[in-house]
Amino acid sequence: MLHALLANIISDSQAAIELLKTVRLLQYFDLAGIAESVAEVSDGVYRDSQKHQRRCETGIFHNLVLIQGLCPTVSATYRRSNLLQANALLASLGRNITQLSRSSGDNLVIVEFLVEREEADDMQQKQDVVRSRTTRTMALDSSFLGPMGETLRVASCHETLAKTLAASLDRIVAVHDGLGRITSDKSSKGSQEQVIEVIKDRSGNLTGLWDVWREA
């Protein structure tokens, strides 16, 4: 989605190069690493805001922070240690992310995680009873329901960890196919359609709103 938006905004390669000058990539391998990265970004945003206040009171800074791969990293920490430790580290990280997003109206923090279908037929329910709780994930309160009762859930994350993550986020926006209502040919070069749905909105009143996004 971000790629599609930027593709429509950027006119040529020189504009893309200028935009990349403001981009920072911070790689991490575990929860401690992502916590350090978030702290580094927070410090940088704070320093920029202080310079901004001294130089130009009317200027506006726009900071977009995109965090990817969080759920697999949390799951890896859980497998290496235990649920209690992973949950404590995630809760602390969630508070830091929330603090960063609320520190200024110019900051937008996006945490990306995978969403998958959860089957609801009798066979799947029997399997869920036998399945270890470590593989269960948190169901999302979507307005959509599949033809066989399918729902959406957070992928690659333990249920307790997924709930801790969701609790720390002010807003959850899910991108999906309407649980089978939209069928797009991924091999086609034409426009693709997806449902954009607000699952949670702590800072406003957008919960339950959805629309169809057409990606050119």
Short mmCIF file of C-alpha atoms in Angstrom, two decimals, residues 8-214:
data_model
loop_
_atom_site.label_atom_id
_atom_site.label_comp_id
_atom_site.label_asym_id
_atom_site.label_seq_id
_atom_site.Cartn_x
_atom_site.Cartn_y
_atom_site.Cartn_z
CA ASN A 8 1.90 7.87 -7.52
CA ILE A 9 3.61 10.73 -5.67
CA ILE A 10 7.21 10.39 -6.88
CA SER A 11 7.63 11.80 -10.37
CA ASP A 12 11.15 10.68 -11.30
CA SER A 13 14.32 9.00 -10.01
CA GLN A 14 15.76 12.27 -8.70
CA ALA A 15 12.69 12.80 -6.53
CA ALA A 16 13.07 9.25 -5.25
CA ILE A 17 16.73 9.86 -4.38
CA GLU A 18 15.83 13.02 -2.48
CA LEU A 19 13.17 11.12 -0.56
CA LEU A 20 15.60 8.33 0.32
CA LYS A 21 17.93 10.87 1.93
CA THR A 22 15.44 11.15 4.79
CA VAL A 23 15.00 7.37 5.21
CA ARG A 24 16.77 5.41 7.95
CA LEU A 25 16.85 1.61 8.07
CA LEU A 26 17.48 -0.02 11.45
CA GLN A 27 17.90 -3.80 11.43
CA TYR A 28 17.20 -5.94 14.49
CA PHE A 29 17.44 -9.63 15.34
CA ASP A 30 15.63 -9.91 18.69
CA LEU A 31 13.35 -7.97 21.04
CA ALA A 32 16.31 -6.28 22.70
CA GLY A 33 17.45 -5.05 19.30
CA ILE A 34 14.08 -3.62 18.35
CA ALA A 35 13.83 -1.93 21.77
CA GLU A 36 17.19 -0.26 21.12
CA SER A 37 16.03 0.80 17.64
CA VAL A 38 12.81 2.32 19.00
CA ALA A 39 14.81 4.17 21.67
CA GLU A 40 17.23 5.46 19.02
CA VAL A 41 14.36 6.68 16.85
CA SER A 42 12.71 8.34 19.86
CA ASP A 43 15.93 10.19 20.71
CA GLY A 44 16.32 11.31 17.10
CA VAL A 45 12.73 12.53 16.88
CA TYR A 46 13.15 14.44 20.14
CA ARG A 47 16.37 16.12 18.97
CA ASP A 48 14.76 17.08 15.66
CA SER A 49 11.77 18.54 17.47
CA GLN A 50 14.05 20.65 19.66
CA LYS A 51 15.94 21.99 16.63
CA HIS A 52 12.64 22.64 14.93
CA GLN A 53 11.37 24.70 17.86
CA ARG A 54 14.50 26.84 17.88
CA ARG A 55 14.71 27.40 14.13
CA CYS A 56 11.17 27.70 12.94
CA GLU A 57 8.11 27.64 15.13
CA THR A 58 5.73 27.42 12.16
CA GLY A 59 7.42 24.50 10.37
CA ILE A 60 6.07 20.97 10.45
CA PHE A 61 8.02 17.73 10.83
CA HIS A 62 6.52 14.49 9.59
CA ASN A 63 8.01 11.27 10.96
CA LEU A 64 6.83 7.88 9.68
CA VAL A 65 8.11 4.86 11.63
CA LEU A 66 7.42 1.42 10.13
CA ILE A 67 8.13 -1.65 12.29
CA GLN A 68 8.13 -4.98 10.44
CA GLY A 69 8.69 -8.57 11.57
CA LEU A 70 7.63 -8.00 15.17
CA CYS A 71 5.43 -11.10 15.64
CA PRO A 72 8.04 -13.62 14.37
CA THR A 73 10.64 -11.94 16.59
CA VAL A 74 8.36 -12.16 19.62
CA SER A 75 7.57 -15.81 18.84
CA ALA A 76 11.29 -16.60 18.55
CA THR A 77 11.91 -14.99 21.95
CA TYR A 78 9.07 -17.06 23.42
CA ARG A 79 10.51 -20.29 22.03
CA ARG A 80 14.01 -19.51 23.30
CA SER A 81 12.92 -18.47 26.78
CA ASN A 82 9.34 -18.65 28.06
CA LEU A 83 5.97 -16.97 27.72
CA LEU A 84 6.34 -14.84 30.86
CA GLN A 85 9.63 -13.29 29.77
CA ALA A 86 8.52 -12.73 26.18
CA ASN A 87 5.28 -11.13 27.33
CA ALA A 88 7.11 -8.81 29.76
CA LEU A 89 9.56 -7.69 27.06
CA LEU A 90 6.73 -7.15 24.58
CA ALA A 91 4.67 -5.14 27.09
CA SER A 92 7.65 -2.85 27.76
CA LEU A 93 8.30 -2.46 24.04
CA GLY A 94 4.63 -1.73 23.42
CA ARG A 95 4.69 1.09 25.97
CA ASN A 96 7.77 2.60 24.30
CA ILE A 97 6.14 2.41 20.87
CA THR A 98 2.98 4.04 22.21
CA GLN A 99 5.01 6.77 23.89
CA LEU A 100 6.83 7.46 20.61
CA SER A 101 3.58 7.69 18.65
CA ARG A 102 2.01 10.04 21.20
CA SER A 103 5.08 12.24 21.73
CA SER A 104 4.10 14.47 18.81
CA GLY A 105 1.22 14.89 16.41
CA ASP A 106 3.77 14.71 13.60
CA ASN A 107 4.69 11.09 14.40
CA LEU A 108 2.97 8.14 12.76
CA VAL A 109 4.11 4.72 14.00
CA ILE A 110 2.96 1.68 12.00
CA VAL A 111 3.46 -1.83 13.38
CA GLU A 112 3.00 -4.43 10.65
CA PHE A 113 1.87 -7.97 11.45
CA LEU A 114 0.33 -10.75 9.41
CA VAL A 115 -3.38 -11.57 9.52
CA GLU A 116 -4.70 -14.99 8.49
CA ARG A 117 -7.99 -16.85 8.30
CA GLU A 118 -9.19 -19.08 11.10
CA GLU A 119 -11.40 -21.92 9.93
CA ALA A 120 -14.57 -22.64 11.88
CA ASP A 121 -15.83 -26.01 10.58
CA ASP A 122 -16.30 -29.00 12.85
CA MET A 123 -13.02 -30.68 11.84
CA GLN A 124 -11.01 -27.54 12.56
CA GLN A 125 -12.72 -27.10 15.94
CA LYS A 126 -11.78 -30.67 16.89
CA GLN A 127 -8.20 -29.99 15.85
CA ASP A 128 -8.15 -26.80 17.90
CA VAL A 129 -9.05 -28.76 21.03
CA VAL A 130 -6.05 -31.04 20.53
CA ARG A 131 -3.73 -28.31 19.29
CA SER A 132 -1.24 -26.95 21.81
CA ARG A 133 -2.11 -23.56 23.21
CA THR A 134 1.30 -22.29 22.09
CA THR A 135 0.07 -22.27 18.50
CA ARG A 136 -3.18 -20.44 19.17
CA THR A 137 -3.49 -16.80 18.22
CA MET A 138 -5.82 -13.93 18.97
CA ALA A 139 -8.96 -13.55 16.88
CA LEU A 140 -9.67 -10.06 15.52
CA ASP A 141 -13.10 -8.52 16.03
CA SER A 142 -13.79 -8.03 12.33
CA SER A 143 -17.08 -6.97 10.79
CA PHE A 144 -16.57 -9.70 8.19
CA LEU A 145 -17.39 -13.38 8.53
CA GLY A 146 -16.50 -16.02 5.95
CA PRO A 147 -19.12 -18.22 4.23
CA MET A 148 -18.11 -21.15 6.48
CA GLY A 149 -17.77 -19.04 9.62
CA GLU A 150 -14.11 -18.12 9.06
CA THR A 151 -12.70 -15.23 11.06
CA LEU A 152 -9.46 -13.24 11.09
CA ARG A 153 -6.65 -13.78 13.57
CA VAL A 154 -3.13 -12.52 14.20
CA ALA A 155 -0.61 -14.87 12.59
CA SER A 156 2.72 -16.12 13.96
CA CYS A 157 2.10 -15.09 17.53
CA HIS A 158 0.90 -16.77 20.76
CA GLU A 159 -2.58 -15.70 21.88
CA THR A 160 -1.32 -14.03 25.07
CA LEU A 161 1.43 -12.21 23.18
CA ALA A 162 -0.98 -11.12 20.46
CA LYS A 163 -3.34 -9.68 23.08
CA THR A 164 -0.47 -7.80 24.73
CA LEU A 165 0.53 -6.37 21.36
CA ALA A 166 -3.04 -5.39 20.46
CA ALA A 167 -3.59 -3.74 23.85
CA SER A 168 -0.61 -1.44 23.28
CA LEU A 169 -1.85 -0.18 19.91
CA ASP A 170 -4.14 2.83 19.66
CA ARG A 171 -5.52 1.71 16.32
CA ILE A 172 -5.62 -1.60 14.42
CA VAL A 173 -6.27 -1.53 10.69
CA ALA A 174 -6.62 -4.88 8.92
CA VAL A 175 -6.01 -5.40 5.21
CA HIS A 176 -7.72 -8.53 3.83
CA ASP A 177 -9.87 -9.91 1.03
CA GLY A 178 -13.18 -9.57 2.84
CA LEU A 179 -12.90 -13.27 3.74
CA GLY A 180 -13.39 -14.39 0.17
CA ARG A 181 -15.60 -11.55 -1.01
CA ILE A 182 -12.86 -10.04 -3.16
CA THR A 183 -10.99 -12.26 -5.58
CA SER A 184 -8.00 -10.65 -7.26
CA ASP A 185 -5.63 -12.30 -9.69
CA LYS A 186 -2.20 -11.71 -8.16
CA SER A 187 -0.53 -12.60 -11.45
CA SER A 188 -2.45 -9.88 -13.24
CA LYS A 189 -0.72 -6.57 -13.87
CA GLY A 190 -3.99 -4.70 -13.46
CA SER A 191 -5.32 -3.06 -10.32
CA GLN A 192 -5.76 -5.17 -7.19
CA GLU A 193 -8.53 -4.72 -4.63
CA GLN A 194 -8.37 -5.24 -0.87
CA VAL A 195 -10.59 -4.43 2.09
CA ILE A 196 -9.22 -1.86 4.54
CA GLU A 197 -11.00 -2.26 7.89
CA VAL A 198 -10.59 -0.45 11.20
CA ILE A 199 -10.68 -3.18 13.86
CA LYS A 200 -9.85 -0.93 16.81
CA ASP A 201 -9.66 2.83 17.30
CA ARG A 202 -8.83 4.03 20.78
CA SER A 203 -8.13 7.61 19.70
CA GLY A 204 -11.25 8.18 17.62
CA ASN A 205 -14.56 6.70 16.56
CA LEU A 206 -13.67 4.75 13.43
CA THR A 207 -14.04 1.18 14.72
CA GLY A 208 -16.00 -0.95 12.26
CA LEU A 209 -15.50 1.33 9.27
CA TRP A 210 -14.18 -0.30 6.11
CA ASP A 211 -13.70 0.42 2.45
CA VAL A 212 -12.30 -1.23 -0.66
CA TRP A 213 -8.80 -0.12 -1.62
CA ARG A 214 -7.92 -0.38 -5.28
#
